[in-house]
């Protein structure tokens, strides 16, 4: 955290791309090299508003607490075009709701690509929020080894149905489908999948489907 709190405030205003990894601790459990102070330093650098060329971030995050995640994702600059997040599926990734709120409250007209890998189905609420607030400028949505449950699928269907993803060119769904039939007045994942397929935008050029285990 100390190194990060020194480095991040000094990031160049001309920086266009940032890639970083927060690994597992030596004991093999989450507890990597960035503490809240480090995350806050990066968020504060974004909030200064002078990184107008910053467009791409790739984060391999195996350890981040909810407070730090909320701080970071609430400060993402609107110049961002591409974001890739690879995370531990058993980590408390409650920051998806904060990420969704950022999309909702600040227009991300330049945002083009979102790649998410490794999100556990335990975090349904946050992912459902994110699917609901995906920006209309999105051209690439890749969900890799990511578990979505009914509400997330439903919100993605609603987004497609309303024409909210009319620029989408590449869609990868590398996710398990849960359930085989309707239960408790909720549609089955098969029904949701059919709805998604019937609403794919004319702009789509690439479609990849894979049911992971």
GROMACS .gro file of C-alpha atoms in nm:
model
  213
    1UNK     CA    1   0.000   0.000   0.000
    2UNK     CA    2   0.284   0.241   0.080
    3UNK     CA    3   0.441   0.213  -0.267
    4UNK     CA    4   0.101   0.255  -0.432
    5UNK     CA    5   0.018   0.565  -0.227
    6UNK     CA    6   0.346   0.718  -0.348
    7UNK     CA    7   0.320   0.606  -0.712
    8UNK     CA    8  -0.047   0.665  -0.796
    9UNK     CA    9  -0.058   1.039  -0.712
   10UNK     CA   10   0.235   1.086  -0.951
   11UNK     CA   11   0.079   0.915  -1.252
   12UNK     CA   12   0.130   1.124  -1.563
   13UNK     CA   13  -0.162   1.327  -1.694
   14UNK     CA   14  -0.083   1.183  -2.039
   15UNK     CA   15  -0.120   0.820  -1.923
   16UNK     CA   16  -0.348   0.622  -2.155
   17UNK     CA   17  -0.335   0.268  -2.015
   18UNK     CA   18  -0.290   0.114  -1.669
   19UNK     CA   19  -0.249  -0.255  -1.587
   20UNK     CA   20  -0.193  -0.391  -1.238
   21UNK     CA   21  -0.215  -0.712  -1.037
   22UNK     CA   22  -0.312  -0.753  -0.673
   23UNK     CA   23  -0.201  -1.108  -0.590
   24UNK     CA   24  -0.282  -1.356  -0.320
   25UNK     CA   25  -0.079  -1.327  -0.004
   26UNK     CA   26   0.208  -1.562   0.071
   27UNK     CA   27  -0.032  -1.772   0.278
   28UNK     CA   28  -0.250  -1.833  -0.028
   29UNK     CA   29  -0.544  -1.627   0.094
   30UNK     CA   30  -0.663  -1.281  -0.015
   31UNK     CA   31  -0.444  -1.015   0.137
   32UNK     CA   32  -0.242  -0.869  -0.144
   33UNK     CA   33  -0.022  -0.569  -0.186
   34UNK     CA   34  -0.277  -0.284  -0.195
   35UNK     CA   35  -0.441  -0.158   0.122
   36UNK     CA   36  -0.721   0.105   0.138
   37UNK     CA   37  -0.462   0.382   0.134
   38UNK     CA   38  -0.329   0.261  -0.200
   39UNK     CA   39  -0.675   0.230  -0.358
   40UNK     CA   40  -0.772   0.574  -0.228
   41UNK     CA   41  -0.458   0.722  -0.381
   42UNK     CA   42  -0.554   0.586  -0.724
   43UNK     CA   43  -0.913   0.710  -0.688
   44UNK     CA   44  -0.793   1.056  -0.588
   45UNK     CA   45  -0.564   1.065  -0.891
   46UNK     CA   46  -0.863   0.993  -1.115
   47UNK     CA   47  -1.071   1.261  -0.941
   48UNK     CA   48  -0.820   1.533  -1.024
   49UNK     CA   49  -0.974   1.524  -1.372
   50UNK     CA   50  -0.662   1.596  -1.575
   51UNK     CA   51  -0.605   1.242  -1.711
   52UNK     CA   52  -0.817   1.316  -2.017
   53UNK     CA   53  -0.631   1.064  -2.235
   54UNK     CA   54  -0.673   0.774  -1.992
   55UNK     CA   55  -0.877   0.513  -2.178
   56UNK     CA   56  -0.785   0.159  -2.072
   57UNK     CA   57  -0.748  -0.025  -1.741
   58UNK     CA   58  -0.675  -0.391  -1.679
   59UNK     CA   59  -0.697  -0.516  -1.321
   60UNK     CA   60  -0.608  -0.866  -1.204
   61UNK     CA   61  -0.751  -0.830  -0.855
   62UNK     CA   62  -0.736  -1.112  -0.601
   63UNK     CA   63  -0.776  -0.896  -0.296
   64UNK     CA   64  -0.985  -0.586  -0.245
   65UNK     CA   65  -1.215  -0.500   0.042
   66UNK     CA   66  -1.564  -0.358  -0.032
   67UNK     CA   67  -1.479  -0.010   0.098
   68UNK     CA   68  -1.169   0.020  -0.120
   69UNK     CA   69  -1.355  -0.115  -0.423
   70UNK     CA   70  -1.633   0.138  -0.377
   71UNK     CA   71  -1.377   0.419  -0.352
   72UNK     CA   72  -1.200   0.310  -0.669
   73UNK     CA   73  -1.497   0.236  -0.894
   74UNK     CA   74  -1.688   0.548  -0.793
   75UNK     CA   75  -1.395   0.750  -0.927
   76UNK     CA   76  -1.346   0.588  -1.268
   77UNK     CA   77  -1.284   0.865  -1.523
   78UNK     CA   78  -1.539   0.916  -1.800
   79UNK     CA   79  -1.258   0.904  -2.058
   80UNK     CA   80  -1.238   0.527  -1.996
   81UNK     CA   81  -1.300   0.316  -2.307
   82UNK     CA   82  -1.185  -0.033  -2.206
   83UNK     CA   83  -1.198  -0.214  -1.872
   84UNK     CA   84  -1.095  -0.571  -1.798
   85UNK     CA   85  -1.132  -0.719  -1.450
   86UNK     CA   86  -1.008  -1.064  -1.354
   87UNK     CA   87  -1.099  -1.149  -0.996
   88UNK     CA   88  -1.105  -1.428  -0.743
   89UNK     CA   89  -1.454  -1.589  -0.762
   90UNK     CA   90  -1.464  -1.637  -0.385
   91UNK     CA   91  -1.370  -1.280  -0.303
   92UNK     CA   92  -1.629  -1.034  -0.172
   93UNK     CA   93  -1.670  -0.838  -0.495
   94UNK     CA   94  -1.952  -0.617  -0.370
   95UNK     CA   95  -1.814  -0.331  -0.574
   96UNK     CA   96  -2.028  -0.417  -0.877
   97UNK     CA   97  -2.311  -0.204  -0.738
   98UNK     CA   98  -2.074   0.091  -0.700
   99UNK     CA   99  -1.955   0.034  -1.056
  100UNK     CA  100  -2.315   0.030  -1.181
  101UNK     CA  101  -2.391   0.351  -0.992
  102UNK     CA  102  -2.093   0.516  -1.158
  103UNK     CA  103  -2.233   0.427  -1.500
  104UNK     CA  104  -2.572   0.559  -1.393
  105UNK     CA  105  -2.469   0.892  -1.246
  106UNK     CA  106  -2.197   0.989  -1.492
  107UNK     CA  107  -2.228   0.937  -1.864
  108UNK     CA  108  -1.962   0.711  -2.012
  109UNK     CA  109  -2.017   0.804  -2.376
  110UNK     CA  110  -1.672   0.677  -2.479
  111UNK     CA  111  -1.693   0.341  -2.302
  112UNK     CA  112  -1.657   0.056  -2.553
  113UNK     CA  113  -1.531  -0.265  -2.395
  114UNK     CA  114  -1.609  -0.449  -2.071
  115UNK     CA  115  -1.447  -0.784  -1.993
  116UNK     CA  116  -1.521  -0.951  -1.659
  117UNK     CA  117  -1.374  -1.282  -1.552
  118UNK     CA  118  -1.428  -1.497  -1.247
  119UNK     CA  119  -1.728  -1.349  -1.066
  120UNK     CA  120  -1.910  -1.587  -0.833
  121UNK     CA  121  -2.287  -1.625  -0.849
  122UNK     CA  122  -2.298  -1.527  -0.480
  123UNK     CA  123  -2.286  -1.163  -0.588
  124UNK     CA  124  -2.609  -1.158  -0.784
  125UNK     CA  125  -2.733  -0.819  -0.666
  126UNK     CA  126  -2.427  -0.626  -0.779
  127UNK     CA  127  -2.407  -0.798  -1.116
  128UNK     CA  128  -2.780  -0.742  -1.176
  129UNK     CA  129  -2.726  -0.370  -1.111
  130UNK     CA  130  -2.436  -0.366  -1.353
  131UNK     CA  131  -2.633  -0.535  -1.633
  132UNK     CA  132  -2.907  -0.277  -1.586
  133UNK     CA  133  -2.670   0.019  -1.617
  134UNK     CA  134  -2.449  -0.093  -1.907
  135UNK     CA  135  -2.382   0.216  -2.123
  136UNK     CA  136  -2.532   0.238  -2.470
  137UNK     CA  137  -2.188   0.304  -2.620
  138UNK     CA  138  -2.077  -0.051  -2.534
  139UNK     CA  139  -1.941  -0.249  -2.830
  140UNK     CA  140  -1.782  -0.548  -2.654
  141UNK     CA  141  -1.925  -0.739  -2.357
  142UNK     CA  142  -1.734  -1.049  -2.251
  143UNK     CA  143  -1.837  -1.239  -1.938
  144UNK     CA  144  -1.576  -1.509  -1.886
  145UNK     CA  145  -1.610  -1.783  -1.625
  146UNK     CA  146  -1.870  -1.558  -1.465
  147UNK     CA  147  -2.184  -1.686  -1.298
  148UNK     CA  148  -2.505  -1.492  -1.355
  149UNK     CA  149  -2.835  -1.578  -1.195
  150UNK     CA  150  -3.189  -1.496  -1.303
  151UNK     CA  151  -3.204  -1.125  -1.213
  152UNK     CA  152  -2.882  -1.047  -1.398
  153UNK     CA  153  -3.007  -1.229  -1.710
  154UNK     CA  154  -3.341  -1.051  -1.687
  155UNK     CA  155  -3.174  -0.711  -1.668
  156UNK     CA  156  -2.955  -0.794  -1.966
  157UNK     CA  157  -3.268  -0.893  -2.160
  158UNK     CA  158  -3.437  -0.565  -2.065
  159UNK     CA  159  -3.131  -0.372  -2.179
  160UNK     CA  160  -3.138  -0.547  -2.517
  161UNK     CA  161  -3.514  -0.520  -2.547
  162UNK     CA  162  -3.507  -0.145  -2.501
  163UNK     CA  163  -3.236  -0.102  -2.763
  164UNK     CA  164  -2.990   0.003  -2.496
  165UNK     CA  165  -2.706  -0.199  -2.649
  166UNK     CA  166  -2.762  -0.106  -3.012
  167UNK     CA  167  -2.390  -0.069  -3.081
  168UNK     CA  168  -2.286  -0.409  -2.944
  169UNK     CA  169  -2.047  -0.586  -3.183
  170UNK     CA  170  -1.902  -0.870  -2.974
  171UNK     CA  171  -2.081  -1.075  -2.706
  172UNK     CA  172  -1.915  -1.361  -2.516
  173UNK     CA  173  -2.117  -1.548  -2.256
  174UNK     CA  174  -1.885  -1.797  -2.090
  175UNK     CA  175  -2.125  -1.868  -1.805
  176UNK     CA  176  -2.322  -2.156  -1.659
  177UNK     CA  177  -2.697  -2.148  -1.709
  178UNK     CA  178  -2.876  -2.241  -1.389
  179UNK     CA  179  -3.204  -2.428  -1.363
  180UNK     CA  180  -3.402  -2.629  -1.615
  181UNK     CA  181  -3.750  -2.494  -1.561
  182UNK     CA  182  -3.951  -2.205  -1.423
  183UNK     CA  183  -3.978  -2.188  -1.044
  184UNK     CA  184  -4.162  -1.946  -0.816
  185UNK     CA  185  -4.291  -1.751  -1.116
  186UNK     CA  186  -3.935  -1.690  -1.231
  187UNK     CA  187  -3.842  -1.783  -1.590
  188UNK     CA  188  -3.593  -2.060  -1.643
  189UNK     CA  189  -3.247  -1.975  -1.770
  190UNK     CA  190  -3.340  -2.153  -2.094
  191UNK     CA  191  -3.628  -1.909  -2.141
  192UNK     CA  192  -3.402  -1.615  -2.063
  193UNK     CA  193  -3.141  -1.740  -2.309
  194UNK     CA  194  -3.406  -1.764  -2.581
  195UNK     CA  195  -3.509  -1.407  -2.504
  196UNK     CA  196  -3.150  -1.287  -2.534
  197UNK     CA  197  -3.103  -1.462  -2.867
  198UNK     CA  198  -3.422  -1.310  -3.007
  199UNK     CA  199  -3.306  -0.959  -2.910
  200UNK     CA  200  -2.948  -0.962  -3.037
  201UNK     CA  201  -2.879  -0.628  -3.208
  202UNK     CA  202  -2.817  -0.602  -3.581
  203UNK     CA  203  -2.477  -0.451  -3.503
  204UNK     CA  204  -2.351  -0.784  -3.357
  205UNK     CA  205  -2.054  -0.933  -3.546
  206UNK     CA  206  -1.924  -1.194  -3.301
  207UNK     CA  207  -2.114  -1.425  -3.065
  208UNK     CA  208  -1.952  -1.685  -2.838
  209UNK     CA  209  -2.143  -1.912  -2.602
  210UNK     CA  210  -1.992  -2.156  -2.356
  211UNK     CA  211  -2.145  -2.327  -2.054
  212UNK     CA  212  -1.870  -2.356  -1.795
  213UNK     CA  213  -1.890  -2.597  -1.505
   0.00000   0.00000   0.00000
